[in-house]
């Protein structure tokens, strides 16, 4: 049987799921289990790209600035050896010499400030290290002598180092460095640049203590603090979750889609529904995230609201939108050849890339659009909704993607209405204070929209638009598409 394909008119042939999975348009998991071997170390479905580094030439990271290009390893080694020998000759005069301090009688002045009687002063004398034969680098040997208080007072350089003008309070970092001792057991006076100001840490701690604490939100009575309960989960980002979704609600006005079908001369509402139904099938075949599907639909509606499109290129717009959304949300997006294949070869590689560029230019490369699916997951988590009830709400929300009348509805409001309808269909209560707080909508705000969604569920499904219902009739999705509907009087 030939592989199932979708023509430009978006009409699929009636084939079973096994034949679809067995011919090209299969899931990534099924393609990964393929064991057909075409050659040595080459498995079907995997591509082996030649590394571009085979013909590349190694070079310095800074180009020719190092002046080391073309020099051999021996030249470099000899240059380093000559430099070490030069250093050895320069410091050889200090070998086997002792430091002799000539004592002179200096006039004793009465110190103006209280000076310590005696303090050790370290003098650095360079010597050549003779213990190791491999090292030719000169080292520094520390010689210690004691200086009287009067001599320190008379020598300005020693006075600055030994007698500070103000007492220094050693910080933790400075104390740790001063605890290092040499062979003679005396403390080193050499500190790093980080310890120039030892009071810096105390100043920073004082600023942190004076910083105002973040405001604590006061929850209304009967509202469960979900963010506080999930504070130990680093992936929940409970400190910012509430503000993130409030920010997304503010951005909804920027991405609001107007009624654009009157501007589209060659398109109809049913043709748009056929396209969205096909996009749902693409999401299932390639095992993409649901966020990818919702973002792809949002990109399609945004593009159609600004650019007139012919029916010959409508499927190309949907394929390019799914390609863009996949690269935004997926870890492993599908290839261009996969998308052109699933379009039955109606478009080639260059046409898909050109449409991708055109869409991105029209939408301004802005893909951070608020999605109803994200709002639904947030509301369900805050209200601690079980997975079967959340799956039912996802079915209603995904079915609303096919309805053109829902294009102009706010995403956060649509998510709240679908969750309320799912709770009513399962007889699990109504709109709780927790849902009202986290969603920002009262029951009267979503009442009319809930009735519209319920009417959508009661409509007789069309034969060409069965992908969503078939998807949620599976046991993986708890067969929520088969749950009995409720009457409007029960809402």
Coordinates of C-alpha atoms in Angstrom, one line a residue:
X1 CA 0.0 0.0 0.0
X2 CA 1.5 3.5 -0.8
X3 CA 2.2 5.8 2.1
X4 CA -0.7 8.0 3.2
X5 CA -0.3 11.6 2.2
X6 CA -2.3 14.8 2.3
X7 CA -3.0 16.5 -0.9
X8 CA -3.2 20.3 -1.2
X9 CA -7.0 20.1 -0.6
X10 CA -6.2 18.4 2.8
X11 CA -8.2 15.2 2.1
X12 CA -6.7 12.0 3.5
X13 CA -7.4 8.5 2.3
X14 CA -9.1 6.1 4.7
X15 CA -6.3 3.9 5.9
X16 CA -5.7 2.3 9.3
X17 CA -3.2 3.4 11.9
X18 CA -0.9 0.4 11.3
X19 CA -0.4 1.2 7.7
X20 CA 0.3 4.9 8.5
X21 CA 2.9 3.9 11.1
X22 CA 4.5 1.4 8.7
X23 CA 5.0 3.8 5.8
X24 CA 7.2 6.9 6.4
X25 CA 4.8 9.0 8.5
X26 CA 5.6 7.2 11.7
X27 CA 6.3 8.3 15.1
X28 CA 9.9 9.0 16.2
X29 CA 9.7 6.1 18.7
X30 CA 8.7 3.6 16.0
X31 CA 11.4 4.8 13.7
X32 CA 14.0 4.5 16.5
X33 CA 13.1 0.9 16.9
X34 CA 13.9 0.1 13.3
X35 CA 16.6 -2.6 12.9
X36 CA 17.1 -2.5 9.1
X37 CA 20.8 -2.2 8.4
X38 CA 21.8 -0.8 5.0
X39 CA 25.6 -1.1 5.5
X40 CA 28.3 -1.3 8.0
X41 CA 27.6 0.8 11.1
X42 CA 24.6 2.5 9.3
X43 CA 21.1 2.1 10.6
X44 CA 17.9 3.2 8.7
X45 CA 16.5 6.5 9.8
X46 CA 19.8 7.9 10.9
X47 CA 22.0 10.2 9.0
X48 CA 25.8 10.4 9.4
X49 CA 27.2 13.8 8.6
X50 CA 30.8 14.2 7.7
X51 CA 32.7 16.4 10.2
X52 CA 33.8 19.7 8.7
X53 CA 36.9 19.5 10.9
X54 CA 38.6 17.0 8.6
X55 CA 39.7 19.6 6.1
X56 CA 39.9 22.5 8.6
X57 CA 43.3 23.9 9.5
X58 CA 44.2 24.4 13.2
X59 CA 45.0 28.0 14.1
X60 CA 45.5 30.1 17.1
X61 CA 42.4 31.5 18.7
X62 CA 43.7 35.1 18.3
X63 CA 44.9 34.6 14.7
X64 CA 48.5 35.8 13.9
X65 CA 48.8 38.0 17.0
X66 CA 50.8 35.4 18.8
X67 CA 53.4 35.3 16.0
X68 CA 53.8 31.6 16.6
X69 CA 52.3 30.4 13.3
X70 CA 54.7 28.1 11.3
X71 CA 57.1 27.5 14.2
X72 CA 58.0 24.0 15.1
X73 CA 57.8 22.5 18.6
X74 CA 61.6 22.4 18.8
X75 CA 61.9 26.1 18.1
X76 CA 59.4 26.9 20.8
X77 CA 61.2 24.6 23.3
X78 CA 64.6 26.2 22.5
X79 CA 63.2 29.7 22.9
X80 CA 61.8 28.9 26.3
X81 CA 65.1 27.3 27.3
X82 CA 67.1 30.4 26.3
X83 CA 64.7 32.6 28.2
X84 CA 65.1 30.5 31.3
X85 CA 68.9 30.6 31.0
X86 CA 68.9 34.4 30.7
X87 CA 66.8 34.6 33.9
X88 CA 69.2 32.3 35.6
X89 CA 72.2 34.4 34.7
X90 CA 70.5 37.6 35.7
X91 CA 69.8 36.3 39.2
X92 CA 73.0 34.2 39.7
X93 CA 74.7 37.1 41.6
X94 CA 72.3 36.6 44.5
X95 CA 73.3 33.0 45.0
X96 CA 75.0 32.1 48.3
X97 CA 74.8 35.7 49.4
X98 CA 73.5 36.7 52.7
X99 CA 71.7 39.9 53.5
X100 CA 73.8 42.1 55.7
X101 CA 72.0 45.0 57.4
X102 CA 74.3 47.7 58.4
X103 CA 73.5 49.1 61.8
X104 CA 73.6 52.8 62.1
X105 CA 72.7 55.0 65.0
X106 CA 69.7 56.9 64.0
X107 CA 68.3 59.8 66.0
X108 CA 65.4 58.6 68.1
X109 CA 62.3 60.7 67.8
X110 CA 59.4 60.6 70.1
X111 CA 56.6 58.8 68.3
X112 CA 53.5 60.9 67.8
X113 CA 51.3 57.9 67.8
X114 CA 51.3 54.7 69.7
X115 CA 53.6 52.4 67.8
X116 CA 54.1 48.7 68.3
X117 CA 57.5 47.8 69.8
X118 CA 58.6 45.3 67.3
X119 CA 57.0 43.8 64.2
X120 CA 58.4 41.3 61.7
X121 CA 59.1 42.8 58.3
X122 CA 59.4 40.5 55.3
X123 CA 61.9 41.4 52.6
X124 CA 61.7 39.5 49.3
X125 CA 65.2 38.5 47.9
X126 CA 65.2 36.7 44.5
X127 CA 67.3 33.5 44.4
X128 CA 67.7 30.6 42.0
X129 CA 66.2 27.4 42.9
X130 CA 68.8 24.6 42.8
X131 CA 66.8 21.7 44.2
X132 CA 65.0 20.9 41.0
X133 CA 66.9 20.2 37.8
X134 CA 63.9 20.6 35.5
X135 CA 62.8 24.1 36.7
X136 CA 64.8 27.1 35.5
X137 CA 62.4 29.7 36.7
X138 CA 63.7 32.0 39.5
X139 CA 61.8 32.0 42.8
X140 CA 61.5 34.4 45.7
X141 CA 62.9 33.6 49.1
X142 CA 61.6 35.4 52.1
X143 CA 64.1 36.7 54.7
X144 CA 62.8 38.0 58.0
X145 CA 64.4 40.6 60.3
X146 CA 63.2 42.6 63.1
X147 CA 63.1 46.4 63.1
X148 CA 62.8 48.6 66.1
X149 CA 59.9 51.0 66.5
X150 CA 62.1 54.0 66.1
X151 CA 63.6 52.7 62.8
X152 CA 60.1 52.0 61.5
X153 CA 59.0 55.5 62.4
X154 CA 61.9 57.0 60.5
X155 CA 61.5 55.0 57.3
X156 CA 58.4 56.1 55.4
X157 CA 58.1 53.0 53.2
X158 CA 58.2 50.6 56.2
X159 CA 55.9 52.9 58.1
X160 CA 53.2 52.6 55.5
X161 CA 53.4 48.8 55.5
X162 CA 53.8 48.1 59.2
X163 CA 51.9 50.9 61.0
X164 CA 48.6 51.6 59.3
X165 CA 46.9 54.8 59.9
X166 CA 43.7 53.1 61.0
X167 CA 43.2 49.8 62.6
X168 CA 42.2 47.2 60.0
X169 CA 39.4 44.7 60.8
X170 CA 40.3 41.5 59.2
X171 CA 37.6 40.0 57.1
X172 CA 36.9 36.3 56.7
X173 CA 38.7 36.1 53.4
X174 CA 41.7 38.1 54.7
X175 CA 42.0 35.9 57.8
X176 CA 42.0 32.8 55.6
X177 CA 44.8 34.2 53.5
X178 CA 46.9 35.4 56.5
X179 CA 46.6 32.0 58.0
X180 CA 49.0 30.6 55.4
X181 CA 52.5 30.4 56.7
X182 CA 55.9 29.8 55.2
X183 CA 58.7 27.5 56.3
X184 CA 59.7 29.7 59.2
X185 CA 56.1 29.7 60.5
X186 CA 55.6 33.4 60.1
X187 CA 52.5 35.0 58.5
X188 CA 52.9 36.4 55.0
X189 CA 52.0 40.0 54.3
X190 CA 51.2 39.4 50.6
X191 CA 47.5 39.6 49.9
X192 CA 45.6 39.6 46.7
X193 CA 43.7 42.6 45.1
X194 CA 40.5 41.2 46.5
X195 CA 41.7 41.9 50.1
X196 CA 42.6 45.6 49.5
X197 CA 39.4 46.7 51.3
X198 CA 38.7 44.2 54.1
X199 CA 35.6 46.0 55.1
X200 CA 33.9 45.4 51.7
X201 CA 32.2 42.2 52.9
X202 CA 30.8 43.9 56.0
X203 CA 29.4 46.8 53.9
X204 CA 27.7 44.3 51.5
X205 CA 26.2 42.4 54.4
X206 CA 24.9 45.7 55.9
X207 CA 23.3 46.6 52.6
X208 CA 21.6 43.2 52.4
X209 CA 20.3 43.6 55.9
X210 CA 18.8 47.0 55.1
X211 CA 17.2 45.8 51.8
X212 CA 13.4 45.8 52.1
X213 CA 11.8 42.3 52.1
X214 CA 9.7 41.3 49.1
X215 CA 6.0 41.9 49.7
X216 CA 4.0 39.0 50.7
X217 CA 0.7 38.5 49.0
X218 CA -2.4 38.2 51.2
X219 CA -4.7 35.5 49.9
X220 CA -8.4 35.8 50.2
X221 CA -10.3 33.5 52.5
X222 CA -10.6 29.9 51.2
X223 CA -7.7 30.2 48.7
X224 CA -5.0 27.6 48.9
X225 CA -1.5 28.9 48.5
X226 CA -0.2 26.5 45.8
X227 CA 3.0 28.5 45.3
X228 CA 4.0 28.2 49.0
X229 CA 3.3 24.5 48.9
X230 CA 5.6 24.0 45.9
X231 CA 8.3 26.3 47.2
X232 CA 10.7 23.3 47.7
X233 CA 10.4 22.4 44.0
X234 CA 13.0 24.3 42.0
X235 CA 11.3 23.6 38.7
X236 CA 8.0 25.2 39.9
X237 CA 9.7 28.6 40.3
X238 CA 7.0 29.4 42.9
X239 CA 8.6 32.8 43.7
X240 CA 7.8 34.1 40.2
X241 CA 5.0 31.8 38.9
X242 CA 2.2 34.2 39.9
X243 CA 3.9 37.2 38.4
X244 CA 4.8 35.3 35.2
X245 CA 1.2 34.5 34.4
X246 CA 0.0 37.9 35.4
X247 CA 2.5 39.2 32.9
X248 CA 1.2 36.8 30.2
X249 CA -2.3 38.0 30.8
X250 CA -1.2 41.6 30.3
X251 CA 0.5 40.6 27.0
X252 CA -2.7 39.1 25.6
X253 CA -3.9 42.5 24.4
X254 CA -0.9 42.7 22.1
X255 CA -1.6 39.4 20.5
X256 CA -5.4 39.7 20.2
X257 CA -6.5 38.4 16.8
X258 CA -9.4 40.2 15.0
X259 CA -12.0 38.8 12.7
X260 CA -10.0 38.3 9.5
X261 CA -12.1 35.9 7.4
X262 CA -13.7 38.7 5.5
X263 CA -10.3 39.8 4.3
X264 CA -9.5 36.3 3.0
X265 CA -11.2 36.1 -0.5
X266 CA -10.2 32.5 -1.3
X267 CA -10.6 31.0 2.2
X268 CA -13.5 29.9 4.3
X269 CA -14.0 28.9 7.9
X270 CA -14.3 25.2 7.0
X271 CA -11.0 25.4 5.1
X272 CA -9.3 26.8 8.2
X273 CA -10.8 23.9 10.3
X274 CA -9.4 21.4 7.8
X275 CA -6.0 23.0 8.2
X276 CA -6.1 22.9 12.0
X277 CA -7.3 19.3 11.9
X278 CA -4.3 18.4 9.7
X279 CA -1.9 20.2 12.1
X280 CA -3.3 18.1 15.0
X281 CA -2.5 15.0 13.0
X282 CA 1.0 16.3 12.3
X283 CA 1.5 16.9 16.0
X284 CA 0.5 13.3 16.8
X285 CA 2.6 11.7 14.0
X286 CA 5.7 13.5 15.0
X287 CA 5.0 13.2 18.8
X288 CA 5.3 16.9 19.3
X289 CA 4.4 18.8 22.5
X290 CA 0.9 20.3 22.8
X291 CA 2.5 23.7 23.3
X292 CA 3.9 23.3 19.7
X293 CA 0.4 22.7 18.3
X294 CA -1.1 25.7 20.1
X295 CA 1.7 28.0 19.1
X296 CA 1.5 26.8 15.5
X297 CA -2.2 27.6 15.4
X298 CA -1.6 31.0 16.9
X299 CA 1.0 31.7 14.3
X300 CA -1.4 30.7 11.5
X301 CA -4.2 32.9 12.7
X302 CA -1.8 35.8 13.3
X303 CA -0.4 35.5 9.8
X304 CA -3.8 35.1 8.1
X305 CA -5.1 38.2 10.0
X306 CA -2.4 40.3 8.2
X307 CA -1.8 38.7 4.8
X308 CA -4.3 37.4 2.3
X309 CA -3.5 33.8 1.4
X310 CA -4.8 31.6 -1.5
X311 CA -6.1 28.1 -0.9
X312 CA -3.1 26.7 -2.8
X313 CA -0.7 28.0 -0.2
X314 CA -2.9 27.5 2.9
X315 CA -1.3 24.1 3.8
X316 CA 2.2 25.6 3.2
X317 CA 1.4 28.2 5.8
X318 CA 0.4 25.5 8.3
X319 CA 3.5 23.4 7.6
X320 CA 5.8 26.4 8.0
X321 CA 4.0 27.5 11.2
X322 CA 4.5 24.0 12.7
X323 CA 8.1 24.1 11.7
X324 CA 8.6 27.4 13.5
X325 CA 6.8 26.3 16.6
X326 CA 8.8 23.1 16.7
X327 CA 12.1 24.9 16.6
X328 CA 10.8 27.1 19.4
X329 CA 9.4 24.4 21.7
X330 CA 10.9 21.1 20.7
X331 CA 14.2 19.6 21.7
X332 CA 14.3 17.6 18.4
X333 CA 12.2 19.4 15.8
X334 CA 11.2 17.6 12.6
X335 CA 13.2 18.0 9.4
X336 CA 12.2 20.1 6.4
X337 CA 12.1 16.9 4.3
X338 CA 9.6 15.3 6.8
X339 CA 7.2 18.2 6.5
X340 CA 7.4 18.4 2.7
X341 CA 6.8 14.6 2.6
X342 CA 3.7 14.8 4.8
X343 CA 2.4 17.5 2.4
X344 CA 2.4 14.9 -0.4
X345 CA 5.2 16.8 -2.2
X346 CA 3.0 19.7 -2.9
X347 CA 5.8 22.0 -1.8
X348 CA 9.5 21.7 -2.1
X349 CA 12.3 22.6 0.4
X350 CA 12.9 26.2 -0.9
X351 CA 9.2 27.0 -0.8
X352 CA 8.9 25.9 2.9
X353 CA 11.9 27.9 3.9
X354 CA 10.7 31.0 2.0
X355 CA 7.3 30.8 3.8
X356 CA 9.0 30.4 7.1
X357 CA 10.9 33.6 6.5
X358 CA 7.8 35.4 5.3
X359 CA 5.8 34.4 8.4
X360 CA 8.6 35.5 10.8
X361 CA 8.8 38.8 9.2
X362 CA 5.1 39.4 9.4
X363 CA 4.8 38.5 13.0
X364 CA 8.0 40.4 13.9
X365 CA 10.0 37.3 15.1
X366 CA 7.9 37.5 18.3
X367 CA 7.0 33.9 19.3
X368 CA 6.4 34.5 23.1
X369 CA 2.7 34.4 22.6
X370 CA 0.4 33.7 25.5
X371 CA -1.2 30.2 24.9
X372 CA -4.4 28.9 26.4
X373 CA -2.8 25.5 27.0
X374 CA -0.3 27.0 29.4
X375 CA -3.0 28.9 31.3
X376 CA -5.0 25.7 31.6
X377 CA -2.1 23.8 33.1
X378 CA -1.5 26.6 35.6
X379 CA -5.1 26.7 36.7
X380 CA -5.4 22.9 37.0
X381 CA -2.2 22.7 39.1
X382 CA -3.3 25.5 41.5
X383 CA -6.6 23.8 42.0
X384 CA -5.0 20.3 42.2
X385 CA -7.1 18.9 39.5
X386 CA -6.6 15.2 38.7
X387 CA -5.2 14.1 35.4
X388 CA -8.5 12.6 34.0
X389 CA -10.3 15.9 34.6
X390 CA -7.4 17.9 33.2
X391 CA -7.4 15.6 30.1
X392 CA -11.1 16.3 29.6
X393 CA -10.4 20.0 29.7
X394 CA -7.6 19.6 27.2
X395 CA -10.0 17.8 24.9
X396 CA -12.5 20.6 25.0
X397 CA -9.7 23.2 24.5
X398 CA -8.1 21.4 21.6
X399 CA -11.5 20.9 20.0
X400 CA -12.1 24.7 20.2
X401 CA -9.0 25.2 18.0
X402 CA -11.1 24.1 15.0
X403 CA -13.8 26.7 15.8
X404 CA -13.2 30.0 14.1
X405 CA -15.5 31.8 16.5
X406 CA -13.0 31.2 19.3
X407 CA -10.2 33.0 17.5
X408 CA -11.0 36.3 19.0
X409 CA -11.5 35.0 22.6
X410 CA -8.8 35.7 25.2
X411 CA -6.6 32.6 25.8
X412 CA -6.7 32.9 29.6
X413 CA -10.5 33.3 29.6
X414 CA -10.9 30.3 27.2
X415 CA -8.7 28.1 29.5
X416 CA -10.8 29.1 32.5
X417 CA -14.1 28.3 30.7
X418 CA -12.9 24.9 29.5
X419 CA -11.7 23.9 33.0
X420 CA -15.1 24.9 34.5
X421 CA -17.0 22.9 31.9
X422 CA -14.8 19.8 32.5
X423 CA -15.5 20.0 36.2
X424 CA -19.2 20.3 35.6
X425 CA -19.1 17.3 33.2
X426 CA -17.5 15.2 36.0
X427 CA -19.7 16.5 38.8
X428 CA -16.7 17.8 40.7
X429 CA -18.1 21.1 41.9
X430 CA -18.0 24.6 40.5
X431 CA -15.7 27.6 40.4
X432 CA -13.8 27.7 43.6
X433 CA -12.2 30.7 45.3
X434 CA -8.8 29.2 44.4
X435 CA -9.6 29.1 40.7
X436 CA -11.0 32.6 40.9
X437 CA -7.9 34.0 42.5
X438 CA -5.3 32.4 40.2
X439 CA -7.3 32.9 37.0
X440 CA -8.6 36.3 37.8
X441 CA -12.1 35.5 36.4
X442 CA -15.3 35.3 38.3
X443 CA -18.0 32.8 37.3
X444 CA -20.1 35.6 35.6
X445 CA -17.1 36.5 33.5
X446 CA -16.9 33.0 31.8
X447 CA -20.6 32.0 32.0
X448 CA -21.5 32.9 28.4
X449 CA -18.3 31.3 27.0
X450 CA -19.0 28.1 28.9
X451 CA -22.3 27.8 27.1
X452 CA -20.7 28.4 23.7
X453 CA -18.2 25.6 24.4
X454 CA -21.0 23.3 25.5
X455 CA -22.9 24.0 22.3
X456 CA -19.7 23.1 20.4
X457 CA -19.6 19.7 22.1
X458 CA -23.3 19.0 21.2
X459 CA -22.8 19.7 17.5
X460 CA -22.7 16.7 15.2
X461 CA -19.0 16.2 14.3
X462 CA -18.2 16.4 10.6
X463 CA -16.6 13.4 8.9
X464 CA -13.6 15.4 7.7
X465 CA -12.9 16.7 11.2
X466 CA -12.5 13.6 13.4
X467 CA -8.8 13.8 14.3
X468 CA -9.3 15.4 17.7
X469 CA -12.1 13.1 18.8
X470 CA -10.3 10.0 17.6
X471 CA -7.2 11.2 19.5
X472 CA -9.0 11.6 22.8
X473 CA -11.0 8.4 22.4
X474 CA -7.8 6.4 23.1
X475 CA -7.1 4.8 26.5
X476 CA -4.0 7.0 26.8
X477 CA -6.2 10.0 27.1
X478 CA -8.7 8.2 29.4
X479 CA -11.3 8.1 26.6
X480 CA -12.6 11.5 27.6
X481 CA -14.2 12.0 24.2
X482 CA -16.8 9.4 25.2
X483 CA -17.9 11.1 28.4
X484 CA -21.6 12.0 28.4
X485 CA -22.3 15.6 27.8
X486 CA -24.3 17.9 30.2
X487 CA -27.3 20.0 29.5
X488 CA -27.1 23.8 29.5
X489 CA -29.5 23.8 32.5
X490 CA -26.9 22.0 34.6
X491 CA -24.3 24.7 34.0

